[in-house]
Amino acid sequence: EPEVTQTPSHQVTQMGQEVILRCVPISNHLYFYWYRQILGQKVEFLVSFYNNEISEKSEIFDDQFSVERPDGSNFTLKIRSTKLEDSAMYFCASSERNTEAFFGQGTRLTVV
Amino acid sequence: RKEVEQDPGPFNVPEGATVAFNCTYSNSASQSFFWYRQDCRKEPKLLMSVYSSGNEDGRFTAQLNRASQYISLLIRDSKLSDSATYLCVVEIGGFKTIFGAGTRLFVKA
């Protein structure tokens, strides 16, 4: 069964550093998403991406964040100058059309 | 009013019970609706989409009431493996989705 793959599973970084979270969406999917979930809180939408551009972004997704599809398979989330409050689980998801999204297993980001 | 609101529970039910969850949403322009389940520290997994006509998948039935802006999920004959957090998800357009905080379900033997 095709699945969304995320790497790394856990990333520890020092405050102020930049991190890149990587995702390989399901191959025939056209819509890509990033979400985050702070421990004990709800899943929060960050950004959606279609046709090589951002479709929609939330208030959380400010200039600190950027997304990129550097090649035909990877989809990345870059967080610049990380803060303690960026510590969370980051989920990548993809969907074939504007329908049900399938999630990767997540990257747990810990900022120290 | 929260964009997507769910009763956090927890719901504690015995095996074999029927349990129902409701979810309300505030944006009347919402277009698509889903139920996901999330196990502790795992990714959300799609349970089912919710259609205007209602839909059923085995022991699970989802309903949508656009006039009252709520969706529901009914689980019949609960199994121990149904224990999880159930997430109501609403797509408000532009490929932006809003998750509810989830309803926790514990099914006991």
mmCIF file of C-alpha atoms in Angstrom:
data_model
loop_
_atom_site.group_PDB
_atom_site.id
_atom_site.type_symbol
_atom_site.label_atom_id
_atom_site.label_comp_id
_atom_site.label_asym_id
_atom_site.label_seq_id
_atom_site.Cartn_x
_atom_site.Cartn_y
_atom_site.Cartn_z
ATOM 1 C CA GLU A 1 0.000 0.000 0.000
ATOM 2 C CA PRO A 2 1.490 3.370 -0.985
ATOM 3 C CA GLU A 3 2.338 5.646 1.890
ATOM 4 C CA VAL A 4 3.706 9.062 2.707
ATOM 5 C CA THR A 5 7.253 8.854 4.034
ATOM 6 C CA GLN A 6 8.846 11.430 6.311
ATOM 7 C CA THR A 7 12.437 11.821 7.420
ATOM 8 C CA PRO A 8 13.882 12.111 9.942
ATOM 9 C CA SER A 9 11.524 10.577 12.483
ATOM 10 C CA HIS A 10 13.072 12.712 15.215
ATOM 11 C CA GLN A 11 15.144 15.870 14.919
ATOM 12 C CA VAL A 12 16.789 17.696 17.785
ATOM 13 C CA THR A 13 18.091 21.159 17.024
ATOM 14 C CA GLN A 14 19.429 24.124 18.921
ATOM 15 C CA MET A 15 17.399 27.290 19.158
ATOM 16 C CA GLY A 16 18.211 29.612 16.276
ATOM 17 C CA GLN A 17 19.229 26.849 13.905
ATOM 18 C CA GLU A 18 17.536 26.024 10.620
ATOM 19 C CA VAL A 19 15.927 22.632 10.025
ATOM 20 C CA ILE A 20 14.600 20.962 6.912
ATOM 21 C CA LEU A 21 11.935 18.320 7.251
ATOM 22 C CA ARG A 22 11.527 15.986 4.318
ATOM 23 C CA CYS A 23 8.571 14.180 2.884
ATOM 24 C CA VAL A 24 7.976 11.851 -0.018
ATOM 25 C CA PRO A 25 4.269 12.018 -0.900
ATOM 26 C CA ILE A 26 2.350 9.212 -2.533
ATOM 27 C CA SER A 27 3.524 9.135 -6.134
ATOM 28 C CA ASN A 28 0.347 9.995 -8.053
ATOM 29 C CA HIS A 29 -0.828 12.621 -5.582
ATOM 30 C CA LEU A 30 -0.983 16.230 -6.650
ATOM 31 C CA TYR A 31 -1.791 18.065 -3.413
ATOM 32 C CA PHE A 32 0.640 18.312 -0.529
ATOM 33 C CA TYR A 33 0.250 19.609 2.989
ATOM 34 C CA TRP A 34 2.164 20.293 6.166
ATOM 35 C CA TYR A 35 0.567 20.191 9.595
ATOM 36 C CA ARG A 36 1.954 20.434 13.085
ATOM 37 C CA GLN A 37 0.773 19.082 16.407
ATOM 38 C CA ILE A 38 2.184 20.432 19.633
ATOM 39 C CA LEU A 39 2.173 17.734 22.309
ATOM 40 C CA GLY A 40 -1.268 17.410 23.835
ATOM 41 C CA GLN A 41 -2.863 19.833 21.390
ATOM 42 C CA LYS A 42 -4.802 19.539 18.179
ATOM 43 C CA VAL A 43 -3.488 19.122 14.668
ATOM 44 C CA GLU A 44 -2.935 22.526 13.040
ATOM 45 C CA PHE A 45 -2.872 23.262 9.331
ATOM 46 C CA LEU A 46 0.270 25.028 8.136
ATOM 47 C CA VAL A 47 0.230 25.068 4.347
ATOM 48 C CA SER A 48 -1.112 23.416 1.217
ATOM 49 C CA PHE A 49 0.812 23.140 -2.037
ATOM 50 C CA TYR A 50 -0.406 22.419 -5.529
ATOM 51 C CA ASN A 51 1.063 22.854 -8.994
ATOM 52 C CA ASN A 52 4.382 23.982 -7.546
ATOM 53 C CA GLU A 53 2.990 26.804 -5.515
ATOM 54 C CA ILE A 54 1.393 27.488 -2.162
ATOM 55 C CA SER A 55 -2.401 27.261 -2.357
ATOM 56 C CA GLU A 56 -3.238 28.271 1.167
ATOM 57 C CA LYS A 57 -1.355 28.969 4.372
ATOM 58 C CA SER A 58 -2.337 29.559 7.961
ATOM 59 C CA GLU A 59 -1.409 32.383 10.310
ATOM 60 C CA ILE A 60 1.238 30.098 11.796
ATOM 61 C CA PHE A 61 3.046 29.837 8.459
ATOM 62 C CA ASP A 62 4.953 33.108 8.595
ATOM 63 C CA ASP A 63 8.280 34.148 7.080
ATOM 64 C CA GLN A 64 10.065 31.668 9.314
ATOM 65 C CA PHE A 65 8.632 28.829 7.244
ATOM 66 C CA SER A 66 9.015 27.862 3.617
ATOM 67 C CA VAL A 67 8.125 24.860 1.487
ATOM 68 C CA GLU A 68 9.695 23.497 -1.619
ATOM 69 C CA ARG A 69 9.315 20.651 -4.043
ATOM 70 C CA PRO A 70 12.928 20.434 -5.187
ATOM 71 C CA ASP A 71 12.355 17.478 -7.496
ATOM 72 C CA GLY A 72 9.593 15.177 -8.642
ATOM 73 C CA SER A 73 9.336 13.251 -5.419
ATOM 74 C CA ASN A 74 10.373 15.270 -2.369
ATOM 75 C CA PHE A 75 8.418 17.938 -0.530
ATOM 76 C CA THR A 76 10.250 19.856 2.179
ATOM 77 C CA LEU A 77 9.426 22.185 5.038
ATOM 78 C CA LYS A 78 12.172 24.567 6.108
ATOM 79 C CA ILE A 79 12.028 26.282 9.471
ATOM 80 C CA ARG A 80 14.508 29.089 9.900
ATOM 81 C CA SER A 81 15.818 30.350 13.212
ATOM 82 C CA THR A 82 13.944 27.778 15.276
ATOM 83 C CA LYS A 83 12.352 28.742 18.576
ATOM 84 C CA LEU A 84 11.503 26.610 21.585
ATOM 85 C CA GLU A 85 7.827 26.872 20.703
ATOM 86 C CA ASP A 86 8.460 25.254 17.320
ATOM 87 C CA SER A 87 8.881 21.944 19.149
ATOM 88 C CA ALA A 88 6.085 19.751 17.839
ATOM 89 C CA MET A 89 5.243 16.804 15.631
ATOM 90 C CA TYR A 90 5.217 17.863 11.991
ATOM 91 C CA PHE A 91 3.055 15.838 9.636
ATOM 92 C CA CYS A 92 3.225 15.814 5.883
ATOM 93 C CA ALA A 93 0.151 14.693 3.944
ATOM 94 C CA SER A 94 -0.826 14.255 0.330
ATOM 95 C CA SER A 95 -4.011 13.728 -1.627
ATOM 96 C CA GLU A 96 -4.821 12.674 -5.163
ATOM 97 C CA ARG A 97 -7.375 15.385 -5.698
ATOM 98 C CA ASN A 98 -8.884 17.855 -3.330
ATOM 99 C CA THR A 99 -10.145 14.980 -1.244
ATOM 100 C CA GLU A 100 -8.982 12.754 1.569
ATOM 101 C CA ALA A 101 -5.417 13.347 2.667
ATOM 102 C CA PHE A 102 -3.063 10.617 3.790
ATOM 103 C CA PHE A 103 -0.545 11.396 6.463
ATOM 104 C CA GLY A 104 3.055 10.418 6.988
ATOM 105 C CA GLN A 105 4.214 9.149 10.338
ATOM 106 C CA GLY A 106 5.555 12.557 11.294
ATOM 107 C CA THR A 107 8.826 14.152 12.336
ATOM 108 C CA ARG A 108 9.154 14.986 15.993
ATOM 109 C CA LEU A 109 11.073 18.255 16.211
ATOM 110 C CA THR A 110 12.646 19.153 19.528
ATOM 111 C CA VAL A 111 14.221 22.586 19.867
ATOM 112 C CA VAL A 112 16.591 22.926 22.817
ATOM 113 C CA ARG B 1 -17.551 29.919 18.280
ATOM 114 C CA LYS B 2 -14.641 27.616 17.457
ATOM 115 C CA GLU B 3 -14.180 26.726 13.810
ATOM 116 C CA VAL B 4 -14.544 23.024 14.566
ATOM 117 C CA GLU B 5 -15.788 21.892 17.933
ATOM 118 C CA GLN B 6 -15.925 18.424 19.435
ATOM 119 C CA ASP B 7 -16.756 17.025 22.842
ATOM 120 C CA PRO B 8 -13.332 15.990 24.162
ATOM 121 C CA GLY B 9 -14.767 13.063 26.144
ATOM 122 C CA PRO B 10 -13.469 10.687 27.191
ATOM 123 C CA PHE B 11 -16.157 8.228 26.274
ATOM 124 C CA ASN B 12 -15.736 4.997 28.219
ATOM 125 C CA VAL B 13 -17.824 2.202 26.722
ATOM 126 C CA PRO B 14 -17.893 -1.595 27.014
ATOM 127 C CA GLU B 15 -17.129 -3.836 24.076
ATOM 128 C CA GLY B 16 -20.136 -4.241 21.841
ATOM 129 C CA ALA B 17 -21.635 -0.866 22.706
ATOM 130 C CA THR B 18 -22.806 1.719 20.221
ATOM 131 C CA VAL B 19 -21.284 5.159 20.589
ATOM 132 C CA ALA B 20 -21.882 8.413 18.739
ATOM 133 C CA PHE B 21 -19.772 11.533 18.368
ATOM 134 C CA ASN B 22 -20.870 14.907 17.134
ATOM 135 C CA CYS B 23 -18.900 17.761 15.695
ATOM 136 C CA THR B 24 -20.027 21.291 14.870
ATOM 137 C CA TYR B 25 -18.398 23.710 12.465
ATOM 138 C CA SER B 26 -18.805 27.450 12.112
ATOM 139 C CA ASN B 27 -17.965 28.152 8.467
ATOM 140 C CA SER B 28 -21.078 27.660 6.360
ATOM 141 C CA ALA B 29 -18.904 27.655 3.219
ATOM 142 C CA SER B 30 -17.197 24.449 4.349
ATOM 143 C CA GLN B 31 -17.068 22.001 1.498
ATOM 144 C CA SER B 32 -15.669 18.670 2.588
ATOM 145 C CA PHE B 33 -15.817 16.759 5.816
ATOM 146 C CA PHE B 34 -13.890 13.827 7.186
ATOM 147 C CA TRP B 35 -13.417 11.683 10.247
ATOM 148 C CA TYR B 36 -9.903 10.619 11.135
ATOM 149 C CA ARG B 37 -8.681 8.535 14.036
ATOM 150 C CA GLN B 38 -5.446 9.134 15.858
ATOM 151 C CA ASP B 39 -3.721 6.713 18.163
ATOM 152 C CA CYS B 40 -1.434 8.050 20.858
ATOM 153 C CA ARG B 41 1.623 9.765 19.327
ATOM 154 C CA LYS B 42 0.767 8.480 15.847
ATOM 155 C CA GLU B 43 -0.330 10.164 12.662
ATOM 156 C CA PRO B 44 -4.015 10.803 11.904
ATOM 157 C CA LYS B 45 -5.492 8.050 9.758
ATOM 158 C CA LEU B 46 -8.475 8.574 7.517
ATOM 159 C CA LEU B 47 -11.542 6.783 8.776
ATOM 160 C CA MET B 48 -14.093 8.047 6.285
ATOM 161 C CA SER B 49 -15.306 10.994 4.287
ATOM 162 C CA VAL B 50 -18.704 12.409 5.151
ATOM 163 C CA TYR B 51 -21.203 12.955 2.376
ATOM 164 C CA SER B 52 -24.441 14.893 2.388
ATOM 165 C CA SER B 53 -26.389 11.697 1.849
ATOM 166 C CA GLY B 54 -24.650 9.999 4.741
ATOM 167 C CA ASN B 55 -22.373 7.040 4.338
ATOM 168 C CA GLU B 56 -21.611 3.771 6.005
ATOM 169 C CA ASP B 57 -18.498 1.650 6.143
ATOM 170 C CA GLY B 58 -18.962 -1.530 8.088
ATOM 171 C CA ARG B 59 -19.609 -0.629 11.714
ATOM 172 C CA PHE B 60 -19.103 3.085 11.069
ATOM 173 C CA THR B 61 -21.768 5.527 9.889
ATOM 174 C CA ALA B 62 -21.202 9.206 9.193
ATOM 175 C CA GLN B 63 -23.856 11.857 8.735
ATOM 176 C CA LEU B 64 -23.737 15.485 7.666
ATOM 177 C CA ASN B 65 -26.335 18.105 8.516
ATOM 178 C CA ARG B 66 -25.465 21.254 6.573
ATOM 179 C CA ALA B 67 -28.422 23.237 7.880
ATOM 180 C CA SER B 68 -27.308 22.766 11.484
ATOM 181 C CA GLN B 69 -23.628 22.627 10.592
ATOM 182 C CA TYR B 70 -22.744 19.417 12.319
ATOM 183 C CA ILE B 71 -21.433 16.033 11.408
ATOM 184 C CA SER B 72 -21.695 12.831 13.350
ATOM 185 C CA LEU B 73 -19.968 9.476 13.602
ATOM 186 C CA LEU B 74 -21.674 6.362 14.883
ATOM 187 C CA ILE B 75 -19.689 3.290 15.846
ATOM 188 C CA ARG B 76 -21.635 0.072 16.334
ATOM 189 C CA ASP B 77 -20.426 -3.066 18.106
ATOM 190 C CA SER B 78 -17.367 -1.317 19.552
ATOM 191 C CA LYS B 79 -14.096 -3.249 19.609
ATOM 192 C CA LEU B 80 -11.134 -2.809 21.907
ATOM 193 C CA SER B 81 -9.182 -1.697 18.830
ATOM 194 C CA ASP B 82 -11.566 1.228 18.354
ATOM 195 C CA SER B 83 -9.951 2.940 21.351
ATOM 196 C CA ALA B 84 -8.412 6.104 19.915
ATOM 197 C CA THR B 85 -9.017 9.814 19.487
ATOM 198 C CA TYR B 86 -11.509 10.628 16.745
ATOM 199 C CA LEU B 87 -10.828 13.810 14.827
ATOM 200 C CA CYS B 88 -13.441 15.805 12.970
ATOM 201 C CA VAL B 89 -11.910 17.560 9.957
ATOM 202 C CA VAL B 90 -13.510 20.295 7.867
ATOM 203 C CA GLU B 91 -12.151 21.655 4.610
ATOM 204 C CA ILE B 92 -13.020 25.326 4.378
ATOM 205 C CA GLY B 93 -11.821 25.905 0.839
ATOM 206 C CA GLY B 94 -8.499 26.636 -0.788
ATOM 207 C CA PHE B 95 -7.261 23.245 0.373
ATOM 208 C CA LYS B 96 -7.216 24.465 3.944
ATOM 209 C CA THR B 97 -8.466 22.023 6.551
ATOM 210 C CA ILE B 98 -9.355 22.607 10.169
ATOM 211 C CA PHE B 99 -9.081 19.816 12.697
ATOM 212 C CA GLY B 100 -11.178 19.522 15.797
ATOM 213 C CA ALA B 101 -9.386 18.825 19.042
ATOM 214 C CA GLY B 102 -10.682 15.267 18.999
ATOM 215 C CA THR B 103 -12.909 13.014 21.065
ATOM 216 C CA ARG B 104 -11.230 10.295 23.077
ATOM 217 C CA LEU B 105 -12.796 6.867 23.102
ATOM 218 C CA PHE B 106 -11.891 4.033 25.452
ATOM 219 C CA VAL B 107 -13.472 0.659 24.791
ATOM 220 C CA LYS B 108 -13.213 -1.722 27.734
ATOM 221 C CA ALA B 109 -13.470 -5.494 27.842
#
